Short mmCIF file of C-alpha atoms in Angstrom, two decimals:
data_model
loop_
_atom_site.label_atom_id
_atom_site.label_comp_id
_atom_site.label_asym_id
_atom_site.label_seq_id
_atom_site.Cartn_x
_atom_site.Cartn_y
_atom_site.Cartn_z
CA MET A 1 177.17 -155.94 -8.52
CA LEU A 2 179.80 -155.54 -5.81
CA ASP A 3 181.78 -158.32 -4.21
CA PHE A 4 181.29 -158.77 -0.49
CA ASP A 5 184.53 -157.18 0.74
CA ALA A 6 184.11 -154.09 -1.45
CA ALA A 7 180.53 -153.66 -0.27
CA ARG A 8 181.54 -153.80 3.37
CA GLU A 9 184.35 -151.29 2.80
CA ARG A 10 181.87 -148.88 1.23
CA ILE A 11 179.38 -149.43 4.04
CA LEU A 12 182.00 -148.52 6.65
CA ALA A 13 183.20 -145.55 4.59
CA ALA A 14 179.61 -144.28 4.57
CA ALA A 15 179.42 -144.24 8.37
CA ARG A 16 179.22 -140.70 9.71
CA PRO A 17 180.56 -140.43 13.25
CA VAL A 18 178.04 -139.43 15.89
CA SER A 19 178.81 -136.72 18.42
CA GLY A 20 179.96 -137.39 21.99
CA GLU A 21 178.21 -136.91 25.30
CA ARG A 22 179.20 -137.22 28.94
CA VAL A 23 177.35 -139.82 30.98
CA PRO A 24 177.69 -141.13 34.55
CA LEU A 25 179.70 -144.31 34.97
CA TRP A 26 176.59 -146.10 36.20
CA SER A 27 174.98 -145.78 32.77
CA ALA A 28 178.07 -146.16 30.58
CA VAL A 29 178.25 -149.95 30.21
CA GLY A 30 178.13 -150.95 26.55
CA ARG A 31 178.83 -147.40 25.36
CA VAL A 32 181.82 -146.56 23.16
CA LEU A 33 184.53 -144.42 24.71
CA ALA A 34 185.01 -141.15 22.80
CA GLU A 35 188.30 -140.13 24.43
CA ASP A 36 191.55 -141.65 25.58
CA VAL A 37 191.59 -142.00 29.35
CA HIS A 38 194.90 -141.41 31.13
CA ALA A 39 195.65 -141.99 34.79
CA ALA A 40 195.60 -138.67 36.64
CA GLY A 41 197.85 -140.15 39.33
CA ASP A 42 199.66 -143.35 40.21
CA TRP A 43 197.68 -146.52 40.80
CA PRO A 44 197.89 -147.79 43.40
CA PRO A 45 198.33 -144.34 44.94
CA PHE A 46 200.50 -145.66 47.79
CA ASP A 47 202.48 -148.74 48.80
CA TYR A 48 200.14 -151.20 50.49
CA SER A 49 200.07 -154.67 51.95
CA ALA A 50 198.93 -157.59 49.80
CA MET A 51 198.36 -159.82 52.85
CA ASP A 52 197.21 -159.82 56.44
CA GLY A 53 200.37 -160.05 58.52
CA TYR A 54 203.20 -157.94 59.88
CA ALA A 55 205.05 -155.11 58.19
CA LEU A 56 208.72 -154.68 58.98
CA ARG A 57 212.12 -153.71 57.60
CA ALA A 58 213.91 -156.71 56.05
CA ALA A 59 217.30 -155.35 57.19
CA ASP A 60 216.16 -155.67 60.80
CA VAL A 61 216.12 -159.47 60.48
CA THR A 62 219.79 -160.50 60.47
CA GLY A 63 221.91 -163.35 61.70
CA ALA A 64 220.56 -166.80 62.53
CA GLY A 65 216.86 -167.32 63.17
CA PRO A 66 214.34 -167.61 64.52
CA TRP A 67 213.86 -163.90 65.13
CA GLU A 68 211.61 -161.95 67.47
CA LEU A 69 210.42 -158.39 67.02
CA PRO A 70 208.18 -156.28 69.20
CA VAL A 71 204.87 -155.20 67.64
CA SER A 72 204.87 -151.40 67.85
CA ALA A 73 201.87 -150.39 65.70
CA HIS A 74 198.54 -151.49 64.28
CA GLN A 75 197.97 -150.42 60.64
CA ARG A 76 194.38 -150.73 59.43
CA THR A 77 192.95 -150.06 55.97
CA GLY A 78 191.95 -146.47 55.37
CA GLN A 79 194.45 -145.11 57.88
CA GLU A 80 197.35 -142.85 57.05
CA SER A 81 200.60 -144.73 57.51
CA ALA A 82 202.78 -143.82 60.49
CA PRO A 83 206.57 -144.26 60.65
CA LEU A 84 207.72 -147.71 61.77
CA GLU A 85 210.03 -147.71 64.76
CA PRO A 86 213.40 -149.33 63.88
CA GLY A 87 213.70 -152.98 64.90
CA THR A 88 209.92 -153.46 65.28
CA ALA A 89 206.96 -154.85 63.34
CA ALA A 90 203.49 -153.42 62.71
CA ARG A 91 200.32 -155.48 62.57
CA ILE A 92 198.86 -154.82 59.12
CA PHE A 93 195.90 -155.89 57.01
CA THR A 94 195.36 -156.43 53.30
CA GLY A 95 195.00 -153.09 51.53
CA ALA A 96 196.44 -151.04 54.37
CA ALA A 97 199.13 -148.47 53.59
CA LEU A 98 202.64 -149.69 54.31
CA PRO A 99 204.13 -147.89 57.32
CA LYS A 100 206.92 -145.48 56.45
CA GLY A 101 210.22 -147.31 56.83
CA ALA A 102 208.78 -150.80 56.29
CA ASP A 103 209.68 -152.60 53.06
CA CYS A 104 208.03 -156.03 53.37
CA VAL A 105 205.09 -157.89 54.88
CA VAL A 106 205.28 -161.32 56.50
CA MET A 107 202.09 -163.35 56.20
CA GLN A 108 200.36 -164.01 59.51
CA GLU A 109 200.23 -167.74 58.71
CA VAL A 110 204.03 -168.11 58.95
CA VAL A 111 204.62 -166.26 62.23
CA GLU A 112 203.87 -166.88 65.88
CA ARG A 113 202.39 -164.09 67.98
CA GLU A 114 203.08 -164.08 71.70
CA GLY A 115 201.70 -161.04 73.50
CA ASP A 116 203.23 -157.95 71.95
CA ARG A 117 206.01 -159.83 70.17
CA VAL A 118 206.08 -161.77 66.90
CA ARG A 119 208.42 -164.67 66.05
CA LEU A 120 209.65 -165.32 62.49
CA ALA A 121 211.03 -168.69 61.38
CA SER A 122 212.43 -167.44 58.05
CA ALA A 123 213.94 -164.14 56.97
CA PRO A 124 211.82 -162.00 54.64
CA ARG A 125 213.07 -160.11 51.62
CA ALA A 126 212.42 -156.48 50.80
CA GLY A 127 209.30 -156.23 48.62
CA ASP A 128 207.64 -159.41 49.88
CA ASN A 129 203.83 -159.11 49.81
CA VAL A 130 203.92 -155.39 49.01
CA ARG A 131 202.06 -153.70 46.15
CA ARG A 132 204.10 -150.69 45.09
CA ARG A 133 202.72 -147.26 44.24
CA GLY A 134 202.24 -146.94 40.48
CA GLU A 135 202.97 -150.60 39.72
CA ASP A 136 199.62 -150.95 37.91
CA LEU A 137 199.42 -147.50 36.28
CA GLU A 138 201.81 -144.59 36.52
CA ALA A 139 200.50 -141.03 36.38
CA GLY A 140 199.84 -140.09 32.75
CA ALA A 141 199.72 -143.68 31.50
CA LEU A 142 197.01 -144.69 29.03
CA ALA A 143 194.33 -146.60 30.89
CA LEU A 144 191.65 -147.02 28.19
CA ARG A 145 191.80 -146.22 24.50
CA ARG A 146 189.21 -144.25 22.55
CA GLY A 147 186.91 -146.62 20.66
CA THR A 148 186.66 -149.14 23.50
CA ARG A 149 183.16 -150.49 24.08
CA LEU A 150 182.98 -150.19 27.83
CA SER A 151 182.57 -153.39 29.82
CA PRO A 152 181.77 -153.63 33.54
CA TYR A 153 185.49 -154.27 34.08
CA ASP A 154 186.37 -151.06 32.24
CA LEU A 155 183.94 -149.14 34.45
CA GLY A 156 185.67 -150.59 37.51
CA LEU A 157 188.99 -149.28 36.21
CA LEU A 158 187.49 -145.85 35.57
CA ALA A 159 186.03 -145.76 39.07
CA SER A 160 189.45 -146.68 40.48
CA LEU A 161 190.80 -143.62 38.69
CA ASP A 162 188.13 -141.52 40.46
CA ARG A 163 186.18 -140.84 37.27
CA VAL A 164 182.48 -140.24 37.92
CA GLU A 165 181.51 -139.62 34.31
CA VAL A 166 182.99 -140.43 30.92
CA LEU A 167 182.81 -139.08 27.35
CA VAL A 168 181.12 -141.64 25.09
CA ALA A 169 179.69 -141.68 21.58
CA ARG A 170 176.04 -140.69 21.36
CA ARG A 171 173.79 -143.66 20.63
CA PRO A 172 172.76 -143.42 16.95
CA GLN A 173 169.10 -142.86 16.17
CA VAL A 174 167.92 -145.76 14.00
CA THR A 175 164.58 -145.83 12.15
CA LEU A 176 163.22 -149.09 10.74
CA LEU A 177 160.82 -148.98 7.82
CA CYS A 178 159.35 -152.33 6.79
CA THR A 179 157.56 -152.50 3.45
CA GLY A 180 155.16 -155.12 2.13
CA ASP A 181 151.44 -155.47 1.39
CA GLU A 182 151.51 -158.80 3.20
CA LEU A 183 152.88 -157.48 6.48
CA ARG A 184 151.00 -156.83 9.72
CA PRO A 185 152.04 -156.48 13.34
CA PRO A 186 152.46 -159.74 15.30
CA GLY A 187 149.34 -160.96 17.06
CA GLY A 188 147.15 -162.27 14.25
CA GLY A 189 145.36 -160.78 11.26
CA PRO A 190 143.64 -161.44 7.93
CA PRO A 191 144.39 -164.57 5.89
CA HIS A 192 147.36 -164.43 3.53
CA THR A 193 149.19 -161.90 5.71
CA ILE A 194 152.30 -162.53 7.79
CA ALA A 195 153.64 -161.04 11.00
CA ASP A 196 156.46 -158.52 10.69
CA SER A 197 159.25 -160.57 12.24
CA ASN A 198 162.10 -158.70 10.55
CA GLY A 199 161.25 -155.40 12.20
CA VAL A 200 161.28 -156.98 15.66
CA ALA A 201 164.56 -158.84 15.14
CA VAL A 202 166.47 -156.04 13.39
CA SER A 203 165.28 -153.52 15.99
CA ALA A 204 166.68 -155.75 18.75
CA LEU A 205 169.97 -156.19 16.88
CA ALA A 206 170.28 -152.43 16.39
CA ALA A 207 169.78 -151.86 20.11
CA GLN A 208 172.36 -154.55 20.86
CA ALA A 209 174.90 -152.64 18.75
CA GLY A 210 174.23 -149.41 20.66
CA GLY A 211 171.53 -147.83 18.50
CA ILE A 212 168.22 -146.35 19.65
CA PRO A 213 165.71 -148.01 17.33
CA ARG A 214 162.35 -146.57 16.34
CA ARG A 215 159.92 -148.51 14.19
CA ALA A 216 158.00 -146.52 11.59
CA PRO A 217 154.51 -147.73 10.61
CA LEU A 218 154.40 -150.58 8.10
CA THR A 219 154.29 -149.34 4.52
CA ARG A 220 152.56 -150.76 1.45
CA ASP A 221 154.37 -151.72 -1.75
CA GLU A 222 153.64 -148.39 -3.41
CA ILE A 223 156.08 -145.61 -4.28
CA ALA A 224 154.14 -142.65 -2.85
CA PRO A 225 153.62 -143.89 0.73
CA THR A 226 157.12 -145.37 0.79
CA ARG A 227 158.59 -142.06 -0.41
CA ASP A 228 156.64 -140.11 2.19
CA ALA A 229 157.68 -142.44 5.00
CA ILE A 230 161.34 -142.21 3.97
CA ALA A 231 161.16 -138.41 3.75
CA GLU A 232 159.64 -138.16 7.23
CA ALA A 233 162.27 -140.42 8.78
CA ALA A 234 165.30 -138.99 6.99
CA GLY A 235 165.31 -135.69 8.82
CA THR A 236 165.20 -137.22 12.27
CA THR A 237 167.47 -140.24 12.20
CA ASP A 238 171.15 -141.11 11.76
CA LEU A 239 170.46 -144.44 10.06
CA LEU A 240 167.36 -145.45 8.13
CA ILE A 241 166.94 -149.17 7.63
CA THR A 242 164.39 -150.27 5.08
CA ILE A 243 163.40 -153.93 5.00
CA GLY A 244 161.91 -155.35 1.81
CA GLY A 245 161.32 -153.74 -1.56
CA VAL A 246 164.95 -153.54 -2.72
CA SER A 247 164.96 -156.22 -5.43
CA VAL A 248 163.93 -155.85 -9.11
CA GLY A 249 160.23 -156.72 -9.04
CA GLU A 250 157.46 -154.28 -9.94
CA HIS A 251 156.53 -154.06 -6.22
CA ASP A 252 160.07 -153.30 -5.12
CA VAL A 253 159.64 -149.57 -4.56
CA VAL A 254 162.39 -148.51 -2.15
CA ARG A 255 164.97 -147.51 -4.77
CA PRO A 256 162.52 -145.53 -6.93
CA ALA A 257 161.20 -143.79 -3.81
CA LEU A 258 164.74 -142.81 -2.78
CA GLU A 259 165.56 -141.55 -6.25
CA GLU A 260 162.42 -139.37 -6.30
CA LEU A 261 163.68 -137.77 -3.08
CA GLY A 262 167.09 -137.06 -4.60
CA ALA A 263 169.00 -139.68 -2.62
CA THR A 264 172.42 -140.81 -3.81
CA VAL A 265 172.42 -144.59 -4.29
CA ASP A 266 175.89 -146.07 -3.77
CA PHE A 267 175.08 -149.71 -4.62
CA TRP A 268 172.18 -152.13 -4.46
CA LYS A 269 173.49 -155.62 -5.25
CA VAL A 270 176.18 -157.73 -3.55
CA ARG A 271 177.69 -161.05 -4.61
CA MET A 272 176.55 -163.02 -1.59
CA LYS A 273 174.01 -165.64 -0.62
CA PRO A 274 171.60 -165.02 0.97
CA GLY A 275 171.08 -161.29 0.56
CA LYS A 276 172.06 -160.26 -2.98
CA PRO A 277 169.64 -157.28 -3.03
CA LEU A 278 171.29 -154.91 -0.54
CA LEU A 279 171.13 -151.14 -0.95
CA LEU A 280 173.32 -148.35 0.41
CA ALA A 281 172.27 -144.73 -0.13
CA ARG A 282 172.49 -141.27 1.41
CA LEU A 283 169.63 -138.87 1.80
CA GLY A 284 170.76 -135.58 3.31
CA ASP A 285 172.54 -136.39 6.58
CA THR A 286 170.94 -139.83 6.84
CA THR A 287 172.59 -143.09 5.81
CA VAL A 288 170.09 -145.51 4.25
CA LEU A 289 170.63 -149.26 4.39
CA GLY A 290 168.10 -151.27 2.40
CA LEU A 291 167.77 -154.93 3.41
CA PRO A 292 166.00 -157.72 1.51
CA GLY A 293 162.65 -158.86 2.84
CA ASN A 294 163.15 -162.58 3.28
CA PRO A 295 163.79 -163.27 6.99
CA ALA A 296 167.10 -165.09 6.71
CA SER A 297 168.35 -162.65 4.08
CA ALA A 298 167.38 -159.62 6.15
CA LEU A 299 169.01 -160.89 9.32
CA VAL A 300 172.17 -162.19 7.63
CA THR A 301 172.73 -158.90 5.78
CA PHE A 302 172.08 -156.79 8.86
CA THR A 303 174.43 -158.96 10.91
CA LEU A 304 177.17 -158.65 8.29
CA PHE A 305 176.66 -155.00 7.28
CA GLY A 306 174.28 -153.21 9.65
CA LEU A 307 175.99 -154.13 12.91
CA PRO A 308 179.48 -153.09 11.71
CA LEU A 309 177.98 -149.87 10.31
CA LEU A 310 176.36 -148.95 13.63
CA ARG A 311 179.54 -149.74 15.56
CA HIS A 312 181.65 -147.73 13.13
CA MET A 313 179.34 -144.72 13.54
CA GLN A 314 180.15 -144.83 17.25
CA GLY A 315 183.89 -145.11 16.68
CA ASP A 316 184.08 -148.69 17.95
CA ARG A 317 187.60 -150.02 17.31
CA ARG A 318 186.09 -153.49 16.97
CA SER A 319 183.59 -152.74 14.22
CA LEU A 320 184.24 -155.99 12.37
CA PRO A 321 183.83 -159.22 14.34
CA PRO A 322 186.56 -161.87 14.21
CA LEU A 323 186.19 -165.13 12.32
CA ARG A 324 186.84 -168.49 13.97
CA ARG A 325 187.96 -171.80 12.46
CA ALA A 326 185.92 -174.96 12.91
CA GLU A 327 185.61 -178.46 11.47
CA LEU A 328 182.61 -179.05 9.24
CA THR A 329 180.55 -182.08 10.31
CA ALA A 330 178.53 -182.38 7.09
CA PRO A 331 179.14 -181.50 3.44
CA LEU A 332 178.17 -178.12 1.95
CA ARG A 333 177.52 -177.38 -1.72
CA GLN A 334 176.85 -174.14 -3.54
CA LYS A 335 176.96 -172.55 -6.97
CA THR A 336 180.14 -170.54 -7.42
CA GLY A 337 180.13 -166.81 -7.99
CA ARG A 338 178.69 -165.58 -4.68
CA ARG A 339 180.09 -165.79 -1.14
CA GLY A 340 177.89 -168.08 0.89
CA PHE A 341 176.80 -167.58 4.49
CA TYR A 342 175.19 -170.72 5.83
CA ARG A 343 173.30 -170.88 9.10
CA ALA A 344 174.85 -173.45 11.39
CA ALA A 345 175.30 -174.70 14.94
CA LEU A 346 178.78 -174.28 16.42
CA ASP A 347 179.75 -176.66 19.23
CA GLY A 348 183.32 -176.19 20.39
CA ASP A 349 185.52 -176.53 17.32
CA ARG A 350 182.91 -178.39 15.22
CA VAL A 351 180.15 -176.82 13.17
CA THR A 352 177.01 -178.37 11.67
CA PRO A 353 175.03 -176.58 8.94
CA LEU A 354 171.25 -176.48 9.43
CA SER A 355 169.25 -178.58 7.01
CA ASN A 356 166.95 -175.70 5.95
CA GLN A 357 168.97 -172.93 4.29
CA ALA A 358 166.01 -171.26 2.54
CA SER A 359 166.18 -167.47 2.66
CA GLY A 360 162.55 -167.34 3.79
CA ALA A 361 162.99 -169.73 6.72
CA VAL A 362 162.05 -168.08 10.01
CA THR A 363 163.80 -170.79 12.05
CA ALA A 364 167.15 -170.37 10.30
CA MET A 365 168.67 -167.68 12.49
CA ALA A 366 166.88 -168.62 15.71
CA TRP A 367 168.17 -172.19 15.62
CA ALA A 368 171.65 -171.23 14.46
CA ASN A 369 174.44 -169.66 16.51
CA CYS A 370 176.83 -168.90 13.67
CA LEU A 371 177.36 -168.50 9.95
CA VAL A 372 179.68 -170.74 7.94
CA VAL A 373 181.51 -168.63 5.36
CA VAL A 374 182.13 -170.29 1.98
CA PRO A 375 184.28 -168.39 -0.57
CA GLU A 376 182.86 -167.45 -3.97
CA ASP A 377 185.07 -169.86 -5.91
CA VAL A 378 184.29 -172.93 -3.76
CA SER A 379 181.49 -175.21 -4.94
CA GLU A 380 181.78 -178.05 -2.43
CA LEU A 381 183.16 -178.69 1.03
CA SER A 382 183.34 -182.16 2.49
CA ALA A 383 182.78 -183.18 6.10
CA GLY A 384 186.01 -182.67 8.01
CA SER A 385 186.96 -179.51 6.11
CA LEU A 386 188.18 -176.55 8.13
CA VAL A 387 185.96 -173.54 7.51
CA GLU A 388 185.68 -169.94 8.64
CA VAL A 389 182.84 -169.31 11.05
CA LEU A 390 181.22 -166.09 12.27
CA SER A 391 179.84 -166.76 15.74
CA PHE A 392 176.81 -164.68 16.71
CA ALA A 393 178.43 -164.36 20.14
CA ASP A 394 181.20 -162.32 18.50
CA CYS A 395 178.86 -160.01 16.57
#
């Protein structure tokens, strides 16, 4: 049985990078950048005014004030800048190119305009209210690093650099195979059956991490149909996620089915709670991640292992989410020997564990917004203790 950190290291090491593809900016949000992006030219590409006002040469305002200058030009946005006549000012607007020869802009709120002349009460300094060419990015500078998951703000930067498409990691193909004689699709069915909630939730999580999920038909707890379903999926998917059937019972058929197909099983138990039965294997070019069948166990293990695995396949530099610190509002107890992940509600810097921590509870993850992490060697934490917390918002 592996400890948690070793298991996660082996999961990430098993991630095979997906290929890249070029996509339009409009469809690139949430995708992982597969190249470094450098500025092809300076940004901004020219000196421009940061204010509505009057552009002039600071050296033309000398001696005692107030000062008057004739207005010799009108500089609008989108116009090529014209030379400024010495000893004059140009009416200018925010974003307009600075006239050649001007070195500052005086805000319109601090001047008086009378006809074609402008009066200044205070002397400006060179550089006032001017955005200089290249002050944000110089030509050749690194704008975005490979492995960045592109946000709307990143796309705005790329558009500013005149990029119309970008090289991103291909979205991994993810197949979900849920096993269990008791399972049926949601919507009602025979007595003593239950709706397949894990498949719905894990599919949504996989899509959230950038995958393209496909749900295989539900499979019975028998080796032959499970083996056949795995064999069919393995040739067409980057990541195969099985849910259920990875423990040690006589109806836990996923590992035997994989072994019959010649898969290499890396590990299948982790020192954690919930989620001890967790399997990692490789079948041909497909990575196989076997999750336990209990709802809380399945979702906790996929959050902790499946999401980082999918992100790592795409080259995401932030594959592992950060941990926060929070104050525990109620005591927590556990048997030592396994790292505990307890469903909880985080509110600011305080965290409250949910009362029902059963691995089969369907409310556990829906009503929680984080996991409280309790080390293997800790048996009890009192209210007021500072604990590590994994917020679902960071996953």
